[in-house]
Amino acid sequence: MSSLLDAFRLTALPEHAEAFRAEVKHFLAAHLPRVSADVRARSWTGFDAAFSRELARRGWVGLTLPQAYGGAGLDAFSRFVLVEELLSAGAPVAAHWIADRQSGPLILKFGSDAQKDFYLPRICAGQAFFCIGMSEPNSGSDLASVRSRATRCEGGWRLSGRKIWTTNAHHADYMIALVRTSGAPEDRQSGLSQFIIDLKQPGISIRPIVDLAGDAHFSEVAFDDVLLGEDALVGEEGSGWKQVNAELAFERSGPERFYSSVVLLDLWADTLRRNGASAAETALLGSFITQLTSLRNLSLALTALLAKGESPVVEAALVKDIGTEFEQAIPAAIAASISADPDAPVDEELYRTVAYLNQVAPTFSLRGGTREILRGMIARGLGLR
Amino acid sequence: MFTEAIEKILTDLCTPAQVRAVENGDCASALWRELEDGGFLELLTPEVADGAGLSLAAVFPIFLAFGRHALPLPVAQSIAARALMRDCPHAPPTGMLSLAGTAYREADGRLCAPRMAYGALADFALVNLGGELLLLDCSQAQRVRSGVHGSQCATLYWPQDAEGISLGSNGSEVRLFSAAIHAAAIAGAMEKALDMTLEYCNDRVQFGKAIGKFQAVQHQLSVMAEQVAASRIAAELAFASNATVPDALATAIAKARTSMAVPQVTATAHALFGAIGVTEELDLQLFTRRLQEWRVSEGSETHWNGLVGQALLAQPQVGASEFVRNVIPSQPA
């Protein structure tokens, strides 16, 4: 059998992670903002700094970071549980999401001691929100073609260029940006480096971009000769591409790649319980559960690899591709179902939640690597090129 | 240990030529004897009863291998029958035993087991007759082949006075076990279909390069691999409990998820193989024909998804996430 698929073996959550779930549920019962389902459906694009700081008070921002830095020192399984509970409740986690999932672990792995001492405690305290500067106006899926450039100068670097579609840049304190430090765009992956950029310094302008649902969750960021200190470089100069790749297994394998429509799924199930369900509706609901069970187990299998320190990047691409297809299918199918009879009443909250998700569902398979990129990676993993 | 031994027997004796021969009426006695004499029908039989005493989790890779080799004999069913007959005073009869998850009485009193898996060659059948577990001798039955080319399914009709042995009230477990076996077989056959298709796409040259170099082909194969991975881990779930018989909800999910993947997986394999893929000569059809049949055997995804949906709706206040993580009652080994 293709060895790519060998990673996907049924894995149970260890007891300590299940025990942690009770704490998270207890927290959510007390602190989850009471808002309607169409707001909760924003899930990991819903921004609420106060909520993130409540989580941080418990060590749950930077959950996997060492306790010495203010993290909880818990493993990937515990993070899986936390994320699963937050997302299925529709908690507004956007503020700390990137820092917890990627920036913190990246700084821990590649950062200098000084960077770790400065940034990690702030991340864990919910006082440093991060965004990731990847795409540029002319570099989307072809990320290696980035043109933003940092050039050496007295005491550090000067950065010019622009980033776009950067999630939460207008709310974030820092950006970790992938930029060119040597060579030309034709040199592709070599000559790229990662910098931590304080977004409050001079020369940076940030323009939120309003999306089709009326939200502004991403931004365009312009850098005009921004002075960066020596200590802004993360990891090694020229190793940016390799470092970015090390994050991908974390970014693409988690529950956020199949839970984006779970608030809607639960709301619809409640509606069916109240109003009664036809055989077709029951089977459709069951098909979602069937797929969700399988996806969750695929994701858990990779969580076990992450917990062992492995980096299953191609396997994560597989989970993300099939997972986002699933979370996109849910609002499409429910829209058809609840409007199958034009004479039947439709619950307003359910209607709005379905409509919102159908509007934004295309982003599920864009953010974090497009479907086409992922399928190319999977094909390579299958030995096809 | 058992898995490797069985894998070797299958590689040696369950060749594509042998599969075709059985479909054409050969009784595959050498293959059957090898598995029976090796004690492999007793994998789930407790050690106190001279069986191997394996857990369901330990037989899963074996049932998967049966699908990967298109095993044309009811070996998984015969193994499961011994688990289903665990509390019976009767020893399981010698010979091929298959499972019928559905049976009913005709108006004239005949007992009918419709489209039973391996009904064309089974010696005995464990039958679920409205919850009653019945052991029936297939030699007393009239066998009516489904008429589908190559199919080993047959509808069996036992006369009104046929001597069946009533074994208990756990008849519904027959359908569960049979469905779980089908889920594993589907996952195994899909793995084989994927491997064959990958190999073909790396070898077949058109426009001066292997067709596997074309992005349109690569993306189809990637999606096919996703479906195979999702199916396999779902099938594994049915075998994850520590019980004797696969868990009801886990089996429903396993059979539904694997069956859901069949149309896309078979369609992609055939699309990429082109016309050669639908020939008798190419082995692909041994797997895709079975996949189509196994998808609908013991109920398609529509049936099993319906049960899953009912189970969720029956639990007020339980969300999808909570429901899903409690599917397995006990931790897998």
XYZ file of C-alpha atoms in Angstrom:
718
model
C 0.000 0.000 0.000
C 1.064 3.536 -0.590
C 3.192 4.452 2.418
C 1.610 7.894 2.603
C -1.527 6.285 4.014
C 0.364 4.302 6.655
C 0.260 7.256 9.037
C -3.499 7.047 9.389
C -4.050 4.533 12.156
C -6.842 4.725 14.691
C -5.542 6.521 17.750
C -7.269 7.150 21.055
C -6.829 10.331 23.028
C -4.766 9.563 26.119
C -6.530 9.817 29.467
C -4.797 13.008 30.521
C -6.164 14.780 27.452
C -9.712 13.565 28.062
C -9.401 14.637 31.695
C -8.396 18.107 30.518
C -11.624 18.313 28.494
C -13.711 18.677 31.655
C -11.709 21.772 32.639
C -12.244 23.313 29.222
C -15.984 22.622 29.295
C -16.207 24.155 32.746
C -14.400 27.250 31.498
C -16.638 27.592 28.452
C -19.799 27.272 30.518
C -18.699 30.359 32.443
C -16.973 32.443 29.804
C -18.358 31.721 26.348
C -19.961 34.954 25.090
C -23.721 34.534 24.736
C -24.190 35.357 21.085
C -26.305 33.903 18.318
C -25.191 30.984 16.181
C -24.402 33.055 13.102
C -21.864 34.978 15.203
C -20.468 31.841 16.811
C -20.103 30.391 13.297
C -17.223 32.888 12.830
C -15.277 30.532 15.077
C -11.581 31.008 14.447
C -12.161 34.256 12.601
C -14.154 35.684 15.509
C -11.986 38.229 17.366
C -12.461 38.845 21.095
C -9.316 39.938 22.930
C -11.004 39.759 26.329
C -11.995 36.142 25.743
C -8.459 35.269 24.636
C -7.059 36.859 27.799
C -9.441 34.803 29.930
C -8.010 31.708 28.258
C -4.497 33.042 28.792
C -5.136 33.432 32.536
C -5.366 29.641 32.636
C -2.241 29.069 30.569
C -4.313 28.028 27.598
C -2.802 30.441 25.138
C 0.516 28.880 24.302
C -0.873 25.651 25.679
C 2.062 23.590 24.445
C 4.720 26.124 25.446
C 6.848 25.377 28.514
C 5.536 26.532 31.882
C 8.703 28.567 32.345
C 7.345 30.928 29.704
C 3.832 30.954 31.143
C 2.467 28.208 28.923
C 0.729 25.106 30.162
C 3.456 22.714 29.010
C 0.798 20.350 27.677
C 1.135 18.106 24.654
C -0.416 18.024 21.199
C -3.243 15.764 22.394
C -4.299 18.307 25.016
C -4.196 21.028 22.411
C -6.404 18.884 20.184
C -8.969 18.699 23.000
C -8.818 22.427 23.717
C -9.226 23.306 20.054
C -12.015 20.800 19.593
C -13.974 22.227 22.512
C -13.385 25.860 21.535
C -14.399 25.313 17.933
C -17.433 23.183 18.593
C -18.682 25.830 21.006
C -18.038 28.545 18.427
C -15.704 30.418 20.771
C -14.105 33.593 19.357
C -10.491 32.499 19.252
C -9.044 34.597 16.428
C -7.093 36.985 18.639
C -4.643 34.422 19.961
C -5.182 31.720 17.327
C -2.097 32.264 15.199
C 0.215 32.899 18.132
C -0.919 29.748 19.876
C -0.904 27.488 16.846
C 2.127 28.694 14.958
C 4.050 31.743 16.125
C 4.726 30.514 19.664
C 5.909 27.052 18.587
C 7.971 28.634 15.772
C 9.753 31.018 18.166
C 10.297 28.175 20.629
C 11.866 26.048 17.911
C 13.894 28.550 15.927
C 14.084 31.693 18.074
C 17.069 32.957 20.057
C 16.976 32.842 23.842
C 16.327 36.569 23.899
C 13.418 36.193 21.472
C 11.956 33.366 23.500
C 12.300 35.345 26.733
C 10.633 38.372 25.209
C 7.839 36.976 23.070
C 6.747 33.714 24.643
C 5.636 35.119 28.022
C 3.707 37.836 26.200
C 2.022 35.281 23.944
C 1.075 33.151 26.929
C -0.311 36.189 28.742
C -2.521 37.093 25.793
C -0.593 40.349 25.401
C 1.032 39.598 22.055
C -1.293 38.711 19.207
C 0.359 37.560 16.002
C -0.361 37.396 12.316
C 1.553 35.660 9.568
C 2.732 37.593 6.533
C 2.840 35.171 3.640
C 0.797 36.116 0.522
C 1.668 39.230 -1.456
C -0.247 41.024 -4.199
C 1.567 38.919 -6.799
C 2.443 35.895 -4.681
C -0.462 33.748 -3.614
C -0.226 30.017 -4.064
C 3.222 30.554 -5.568
C 4.584 31.638 -2.235
C 8.249 31.229 -3.164
C 7.887 34.186 -5.526
C 7.595 36.724 -2.683
C 9.160 40.105 -3.436
C 9.098 41.911 -0.090
C 12.736 42.399 0.694
C 14.822 43.013 3.784
C 18.284 44.368 3.103
C 21.136 44.589 5.558
C 21.892 47.976 7.050
C 23.752 49.397 10.000
C 22.271 47.702 13.072
C 19.810 45.462 11.307
C 17.595 45.359 8.255
C 15.441 47.628 6.137
C 12.191 46.086 4.912
C 10.104 47.211 1.956
C 7.202 45.492 0.244
C 3.644 44.473 0.967
C 1.673 41.565 2.310
C -1.986 40.848 1.621
C -4.800 38.589 2.868
C -3.042 38.609 6.220
C -5.540 37.352 8.776
C -6.046 39.805 11.640
C -3.084 42.037 10.790
C -5.155 45.078 11.828
C -5.685 43.559 15.297
C -2.281 41.967 15.749
C 0.708 43.264 17.658
C 3.320 41.389 15.642
C 3.716 39.806 12.253
C 6.034 36.974 11.389
C 6.757 37.647 7.745
C 8.424 35.585 5.075
C 10.545 37.936 2.978
C 13.473 37.833 0.621
C 16.908 38.580 2.103
C 19.048 37.564 -0.859
C 18.747 36.679 -4.509
C 15.748 37.400 -6.707
C 12.233 35.954 -7.005
C 13.674 33.581 -9.627
C 15.775 31.993 -6.889
C 12.558 30.629 -5.429
C 12.845 28.981 -2.020
C 16.442 30.000 -1.351
C 17.186 33.436 0.029
C 13.966 33.724 2.077
C 13.995 34.555 5.789
C 11.472 35.080 8.577
C 11.251 38.268 10.639
C 9.221 39.226 13.670
C 7.869 42.697 12.991
C 6.346 45.017 15.596
C 3.385 46.380 13.666
C 3.349 49.642 15.639
C 6.660 50.895 14.323
C 6.945 53.659 11.712
C 6.692 52.894 8.016
C 3.947 50.301 8.320
C 0.424 50.927 7.100
C -2.364 48.412 7.524
C -5.597 48.465 5.543
C -8.364 46.065 6.596
C -10.152 44.427 3.656
C -13.896 43.969 4.010
C -15.134 40.568 2.886
C -18.391 39.509 1.250
C -19.982 38.803 4.635
C -19.275 42.357 5.839
C -16.402 41.317 8.098
C -12.825 42.523 7.925
C -10.789 39.536 9.004
C -7.860 40.052 6.671
C -5.740 43.038 5.694
C -3.182 44.460 3.359
C 0.052 45.554 5.019
C 2.586 47.894 3.398
C 6.203 48.194 4.553
C 7.949 51.376 3.507
C 11.623 51.198 4.417
C 10.879 49.810 7.865
C 13.898 49.541 10.125
C 14.199 46.135 11.792
C 16.758 45.363 14.486
C 19.206 42.465 14.284
C 16.955 40.655 16.710
C 14.014 40.689 14.297
C 15.382 37.784 12.280
C 13.943 34.425 13.443
C 16.111 31.397 12.959
C 18.707 31.455 10.243
C 18.988 33.887 7.407
C 17.992 32.066 4.222
C 16.168 29.279 6.077
C 12.742 30.912 5.942
C 11.240 28.402 3.561
C 12.371 25.440 5.622
C 11.061 27.052 8.815
C 7.705 27.843 7.239
C 7.396 24.227 6.180
C 8.005 23.073 9.728
C 4.785 24.865 10.736
C 2.628 23.302 8.070
C 1.830 20.062 9.854
C 0.502 22.116 12.791
C -1.380 24.451 10.518
C -3.118 21.873 8.369
C -3.855 18.792 10.438
C -6.020 20.147 13.247
C -9.758 20.135 13.971
C -10.095 23.653 12.528
C -9.920 22.004 9.097
C -13.225 20.192 9.540
C -15.066 21.949 12.382
C -15.755 25.273 10.628
C -19.422 24.380 10.099
C -20.004 22.449 13.312
C -21.966 25.250 14.998
C -24.395 25.081 12.088
C -24.502 21.309 12.204
C -25.518 21.388 15.866
C -28.082 24.111 15.290
C -29.637 22.121 12.439
C -29.706 18.936 14.531
C -31.556 20.847 17.264
C -34.043 22.091 14.704
C -34.628 18.545 13.484
C -35.110 17.345 17.054
C -37.718 20.055 17.574
C -39.579 19.797 14.286
C -39.036 16.151 13.411
C -36.776 14.825 10.696
C -37.620 13.045 7.463
C -35.723 9.916 6.518
C -33.689 11.913 4.022
C -32.806 14.562 6.601
C -31.849 11.927 9.147
C -29.595 10.165 6.639
C -28.019 13.483 5.600
C -27.343 14.356 9.232
C -25.932 10.872 9.725
C -23.666 11.253 6.707
C -22.133 14.359 8.268
C -21.515 12.488 11.518
C -20.068 9.549 9.616
C -17.639 11.791 7.762
C -16.804 13.817 10.849
C -15.919 10.661 12.779
C -13.559 9.557 10.069
C -11.963 13.005 9.726
C -11.475 13.354 13.443
C -9.692 10.032 13.542
C -7.471 11.011 10.606
C -6.582 14.214 12.455
C -5.972 12.393 15.734
C -3.598 10.000 13.999
C -1.498 12.996 12.946
C -1.783 14.555 16.401
C -0.092 11.435 17.720
C 2.760 12.007 15.263
C 3.016 15.678 16.269
C 3.124 14.620 19.913
C 6.094 12.409 19.036
C 7.868 15.370 17.447
C 7.298 14.285 13.864
C 6.174 16.632 11.111
C 3.690 14.857 8.818
C 3.388 17.680 6.296
C 1.976 15.711 3.359
C -0.435 13.771 5.543
C -1.614 17.090 6.988
C -2.282 18.330 3.456
C -4.492 15.285 2.943
C -6.485 15.968 6.124
C -6.927 19.603 5.227
C -8.102 18.905 1.693
C -10.715 16.318 2.603
C -11.633 18.163 5.800
C -12.351 21.491 4.140
C -14.388 19.767 1.448
C -16.534 18.390 4.253
C -16.991 21.677 6.098
C -17.915 23.356 2.808
C -20.462 20.658 1.993
C -22.402 21.119 5.239
C -23.887 24.607 4.624
C -24.498 23.773 0.959
C -26.536 20.692 1.827
C -28.371 22.273 4.766
C -29.374 25.268 2.634
C -30.998 22.894 0.172
C -32.675 20.952 2.942
C -34.194 23.819 4.945
C -35.501 25.503 1.814
C -36.796 22.349 0.150
C -40.359 23.422 0.930
C -41.005 27.128 0.243
C -44.160 26.970 2.357
C -42.378 25.675 5.458
C -41.216 28.148 8.104
C -37.457 28.510 8.557
C -35.859 29.491 11.832
C -34.249 32.932 11.360
C -31.068 32.142 13.268
C -30.597 28.937 11.290
C -31.223 30.807 8.047
C -28.606 33.455 8.857
C -26.044 30.867 9.959
C -26.448 28.844 6.769
C -26.251 31.991 4.669
C -23.137 33.254 6.431
C -21.325 29.945 6.048
C -22.239 29.580 2.393
C -20.819 33.050 1.786
C -17.496 32.386 3.471
C -17.144 28.636 2.799
C -14.914 29.222 -0.251
C -12.247 30.565 2.111
C -12.073 27.236 3.979
C -10.090 25.706 1.147
C -8.088 28.872 0.421
C -6.698 29.766 3.834
C -3.577 27.854 4.783
C -2.875 26.513 1.288
C -5.267 26.090 -1.602
C -6.840 22.857 -2.689
C -4.691 22.756 -5.830
C -1.451 23.159 -3.878
C -2.452 20.495 -1.380
C -3.423 17.994 -4.050
C -0.090 18.533 -5.741
C 1.663 17.761 -2.451
C -0.426 14.640 -1.905
C 0.348 13.460 -5.429
C 4.051 13.869 -4.761
C 3.595 11.932 -1.524
C 1.972 9.169 -3.546
C 5.091 8.983 -5.701
C 3.638 10.664 -8.778
C 6.307 13.207 -9.630
C 1.931 -13.353 13.310
C -1.456 -14.549 12.010
C -1.651 -11.620 9.641
C 1.684 -12.454 8.011
C 0.846 -16.160 7.731
C -2.507 -15.438 6.122
C -1.026 -12.793 3.851
C 1.415 -15.413 2.566
C -1.329 -17.967 1.935
C -3.371 -15.355 0.089
C -0.410 -14.265 -2.013
C 0.358 -17.872 -2.958
C -3.109 -19.288 -3.392
C -5.582 -16.432 -3.810
C -4.222 -15.296 -7.149
C -6.318 -13.320 -9.623
C -6.564 -16.501 -11.710
C -7.922 -18.390 -8.696
C -10.434 -15.613 -7.976
C -11.696 -15.881 -11.546
C -11.836 -19.666 -11.288
C -13.989 -19.524 -8.145
C -16.301 -17.037 -9.789
C -16.674 -19.573 -12.580
C -17.579 -22.428 -10.263
C -14.270 -23.792 -8.954
C -14.553 -24.569 -5.240
C -11.009 -23.387 -4.354
C -10.593 -26.372 -2.096
C -6.824 -25.987 -1.728
C -7.133 -22.385 -0.563
C -10.009 -23.166 1.781
C -8.267 -26.228 3.198
C -5.089 -24.276 3.840
C -6.997 -21.694 5.875
C -9.219 -24.219 7.656
C -6.420 -26.676 8.484
C -4.200 -23.842 9.657
C -6.797 -23.057 12.323
C -7.436 -19.641 10.822
C -11.209 -20.006 11.097
C -10.761 -20.031 14.892
C -9.107 -16.621 15.186
C -11.935 -15.182 17.282
C -12.661 -18.409 19.141
C -11.548 -18.154 22.784
C -8.336 -19.906 23.756
C -10.216 -22.121 26.234
C -12.089 -23.489 23.212
C -8.818 -24.092 21.361
C -9.108 -20.914 19.327
C -6.577 -18.125 18.859
C -8.587 -15.793 21.083
C -7.778 -12.715 19.039
C -9.457 -9.383 19.666
C -11.516 -7.689 16.980
C -8.711 -5.157 16.579
C -6.280 -7.977 15.841
C -8.445 -9.496 13.122
C -9.039 -6.160 11.399
C -5.816 -6.257 9.333
C -6.692 -9.826 8.329
C -10.172 -8.881 7.147
C -8.607 -5.953 5.334
C -6.224 -8.353 3.587
C -9.173 -10.487 2.474
C -10.503 -7.445 0.627
C -7.086 -6.571 -0.763
C -6.876 -10.047 -2.293
C -10.524 -10.190 -3.432
C -10.795 -13.425 -1.448
C -13.698 -15.256 -3.120
C -14.520 -17.383 -0.060
C -16.534 -16.573 3.103
C -13.536 -16.842 5.420
C -14.227 -13.656 7.389
C -17.836 -14.751 7.715
C -16.803 -18.198 8.932
C -14.486 -16.619 11.506
C -17.239 -14.267 12.663
C -19.784 -17.088 12.828
C -17.688 -18.739 15.504
C -17.796 -15.557 17.556
C -21.549 -15.239 17.043
C -22.030 -18.864 18.155
C -19.878 -18.331 21.241
C -22.584 -19.218 23.753
C -24.101 -22.103 21.792
C -23.810 -25.715 22.838
C -23.472 -26.593 19.157
C -20.025 -26.647 17.627
C -19.855 -24.713 14.372
C -20.299 -27.130 11.464
C -17.376 -27.949 9.211
C -17.507 -26.130 5.907
C -18.016 -22.665 4.545
C -20.294 -20.585 6.720
C -21.703 -17.290 5.550
C -23.827 -14.608 7.176
C -27.267 -13.349 6.229
C -28.126 -10.138 8.037
C -31.632 -10.233 6.631
C -34.126 -13.084 6.303
C -37.883 -13.354 6.238
C -40.702 -15.822 5.706
C -42.378 -15.800 2.321
C -46.162 -16.010 2.177
C -45.842 -19.727 1.420
C -43.731 -20.301 4.522
C -40.376 -20.602 2.818
C -37.495 -18.883 4.564
C -35.714 -16.429 2.280
C -32.248 -14.897 2.757
C -31.968 -12.340 -0.030
C -28.666 -11.765 -1.826
C -26.558 -13.407 0.845
C -22.835 -12.803 0.492
C -21.140 -15.949 -0.878
C -24.600 -17.537 -1.039
C -23.531 -19.241 -4.239
C -21.052 -21.484 -2.443
C -21.668 -21.405 1.315
C -22.337 -24.745 3.027
C -24.094 -23.186 5.999
C -25.672 -19.864 6.826
C -26.037 -17.977 10.074
C -29.247 -16.079 9.578
C -30.903 -13.175 11.343
C -34.606 -14.003 11.241
C -36.208 -11.016 12.907
C -33.724 -11.112 15.778
C -33.548 -14.882 16.088
C -30.158 -16.439 15.314
C -30.639 -19.451 13.064
C -28.105 -21.894 11.668
C -29.235 -23.338 8.367
C -27.836 -25.946 6.018
C -27.485 -24.395 2.583
C -27.652 -27.780 0.882
C -31.353 -27.819 1.800
C -31.929 -24.461 0.137
C -32.738 -23.489 -3.378
C -30.045 -21.080 -4.524
C -30.940 -18.347 -6.973
C -27.944 -16.407 -8.244
C -28.440 -12.666 -8.432
C -27.785 -12.730 -12.156
C -25.095 -10.086 -11.789
C -22.029 -11.146 -13.756
C -19.390 -12.741 -11.570
C -21.338 -12.186 -8.358
C -21.103 -14.768 -5.613
C -24.272 -13.476 -3.977
C -27.305 -15.669 -4.085
C -30.784 -15.577 -2.649
C -31.445 -18.724 -0.665
C -34.899 -20.250 -0.174
C -35.324 -22.899 2.501
C -38.459 -25.027 2.414
C -41.014 -24.510 5.172
C -39.946 -27.701 6.923
C -36.209 -27.094 6.672
C -34.418 -28.031 9.836
C -32.717 -24.946 11.156
C -31.124 -24.745 14.556
C -32.228 -21.831 16.677
C -29.181 -20.562 18.497
C -30.388 -17.553 20.397
C -31.806 -14.086 20.220
C -28.652 -12.304 19.033
C -29.694 -12.425 15.369
C -29.203 -8.696 14.903
C -25.494 -9.214 15.575
C -25.292 -11.123 12.297
C -26.032 -7.994 10.302
C -23.640 -5.939 12.419
C -20.783 -8.366 12.020
C -21.490 -8.852 8.348
C -21.576 -5.091 7.796
C -18.289 -4.643 9.666
C -16.695 -7.377 7.552
C -17.932 -5.635 4.420
C -16.487 -2.327 5.619
C -13.063 -3.894 6.121
C -13.256 -5.667 2.772
C -14.196 -2.425 1.023
C -11.264 -0.622 2.626
C -8.893 -3.416 1.601
C -10.147 -3.622 -1.969
C -9.877 0.162 -2.262
C -6.264 0.073 -1.149
C -5.570 -2.431 -3.897
C -7.454 -0.384 -6.489
C -5.471 2.706 -5.476
C -2.151 0.889 -5.686
C -3.017 -0.530 -9.106
C -4.108 2.869 -10.384
C -0.985 4.609 -9.070
C 1.235 2.023 -10.704
C -0.604 2.295 -13.988
C -0.432 6.095 -14.023
C 3.319 5.968 -13.423
C 3.778 3.483 -16.278
C 1.317 4.552 -18.934
C 2.848 7.086 -21.316
C 0.800 9.543 -23.366
C 1.900 12.829 -24.952
C 5.461 11.743 -24.244
C 5.213 11.346 -20.475
C 3.662 9.175 -17.805
C 0.032 10.211 -17.357
C 0.752 10.476 -13.625
C 2.765 13.599 -14.453
C -0.357 15.461 -15.566
C -1.809 17.675 -12.887
C -5.394 16.741 -13.737
C -4.526 13.087 -13.173
C -2.541 13.795 -10.018
C -5.394 15.657 -8.425
C -7.814 12.825 -9.123
C -5.415 10.374 -7.517
C -4.971 12.649 -4.501
C -8.714 12.752 -3.947
C -8.908 8.993 -4.411
C -6.206 8.547 -1.757
C -8.150 10.800 0.617
C -11.224 8.639 0.211
C -9.206 5.477 0.791
C -7.606 6.897 3.945
C -10.968 8.076 5.290
C -12.525 4.684 4.554
C -9.787 2.658 6.132
C -9.775 4.529 9.414
C -13.588 4.342 9.507
C -13.513 0.590 8.946
C -10.921 0.227 11.679
C -13.355 1.861 14.081
C -15.830 -1.019 13.782
C -13.131 -3.322 15.111
C -11.895 -1.034 17.879
C -14.095 -2.261 20.716
C -13.057 -4.905 23.202
C -16.356 -6.721 22.771
C -16.960 -9.970 20.892
C -19.108 -8.347 18.231
C -18.474 -4.994 16.518
C -20.169 -2.046 18.196
C -23.446 -0.997 16.563
C -22.733 2.711 16.108
C -19.105 2.216 15.103
C -20.198 -0.365 12.547
C -22.864 1.932 11.158
C -20.241 4.636 10.666
C -17.757 2.154 9.208
C -20.166 0.676 6.690
C -21.610 4.074 5.769
C -18.256 5.804 5.302
C -16.708 3.021 3.247
C -19.823 2.669 1.115
C -19.934 6.437 0.529
C -16.446 6.296 -0.958
C -17.149 3.473 -3.383
C -18.637 5.473 -6.276
C -15.790 7.986 -6.348
C -12.987 5.483 -5.841
C -14.223 3.051 -8.487
C -15.042 5.857 -10.922
C -11.584 7.404 -10.571
C -9.783 4.085 -11.000
C -11.735 3.295 -14.141
C -11.432 6.802 -15.544
C -7.660 6.712 -15.234
C -7.243 3.184 -16.576
C -9.295 3.999 -19.643
C -10.890 1.264 -21.700
C -8.466 -1.453 -20.581
C -9.836 -1.011 -17.050
C -13.251 -2.384 -17.918
C -11.906 -5.504 -19.607
C -12.242 -8.953 -18.134
C -8.532 -9.427 -18.650
C -7.384 -6.657 -16.329
C -7.499 -7.471 -12.616
C -8.989 -4.105 -11.668
C -12.490 -5.397 -12.316
C -12.059 -8.103 -9.684
C -11.935 -5.297 -7.146
C -14.293 -2.689 -8.544
C -17.081 -5.227 -9.125
C -16.757 -6.319 -5.529
C -16.672 -2.742 -4.284
C -19.961 -2.022 -6.011
C -21.543 -5.140 -4.565
C -20.185 -4.656 -1.050
C -21.422 -1.064 -0.993
C -25.038 -2.220 -1.173
C -24.672 -5.531 0.659
C -26.218 -5.387 4.176
C -27.492 -1.899 3.378
C -25.951 1.037 1.555
C -24.703 4.236 3.159
C -28.275 5.554 3.102
C -29.361 2.877 5.568
C -26.409 3.159 7.908
C -26.252 6.960 7.811
C -29.928 6.924 8.723
C -29.121 4.904 11.830
C -26.295 7.270 12.719
C -28.598 10.262 12.285
C -31.268 8.644 14.463
C -28.705 7.943 17.165
C -27.665 11.607 17.256
C -31.240 12.907 17.218
C -32.103 10.585 20.105
C -29.635 12.408 22.349
C -30.861 15.882 23.185
C -28.158 18.380 24.185
C -25.445 16.308 22.534
C -23.496 18.118 19.848
C -21.790 16.552 16.857
C -18.339 16.814 18.398
C -19.352 15.144 21.651
C -21.296 12.449 19.824
C -18.427 11.630 17.513
C -15.810 11.246 20.194
C -17.990 8.847 22.164
C -18.519 6.458 19.264
C -16.064 3.929 20.591
C -17.267 2.729 23.980
C -13.843 1.514 25.051
C -10.338 2.545 24.165
C -8.701 0.655 21.316
C -5.722 -1.460 22.289
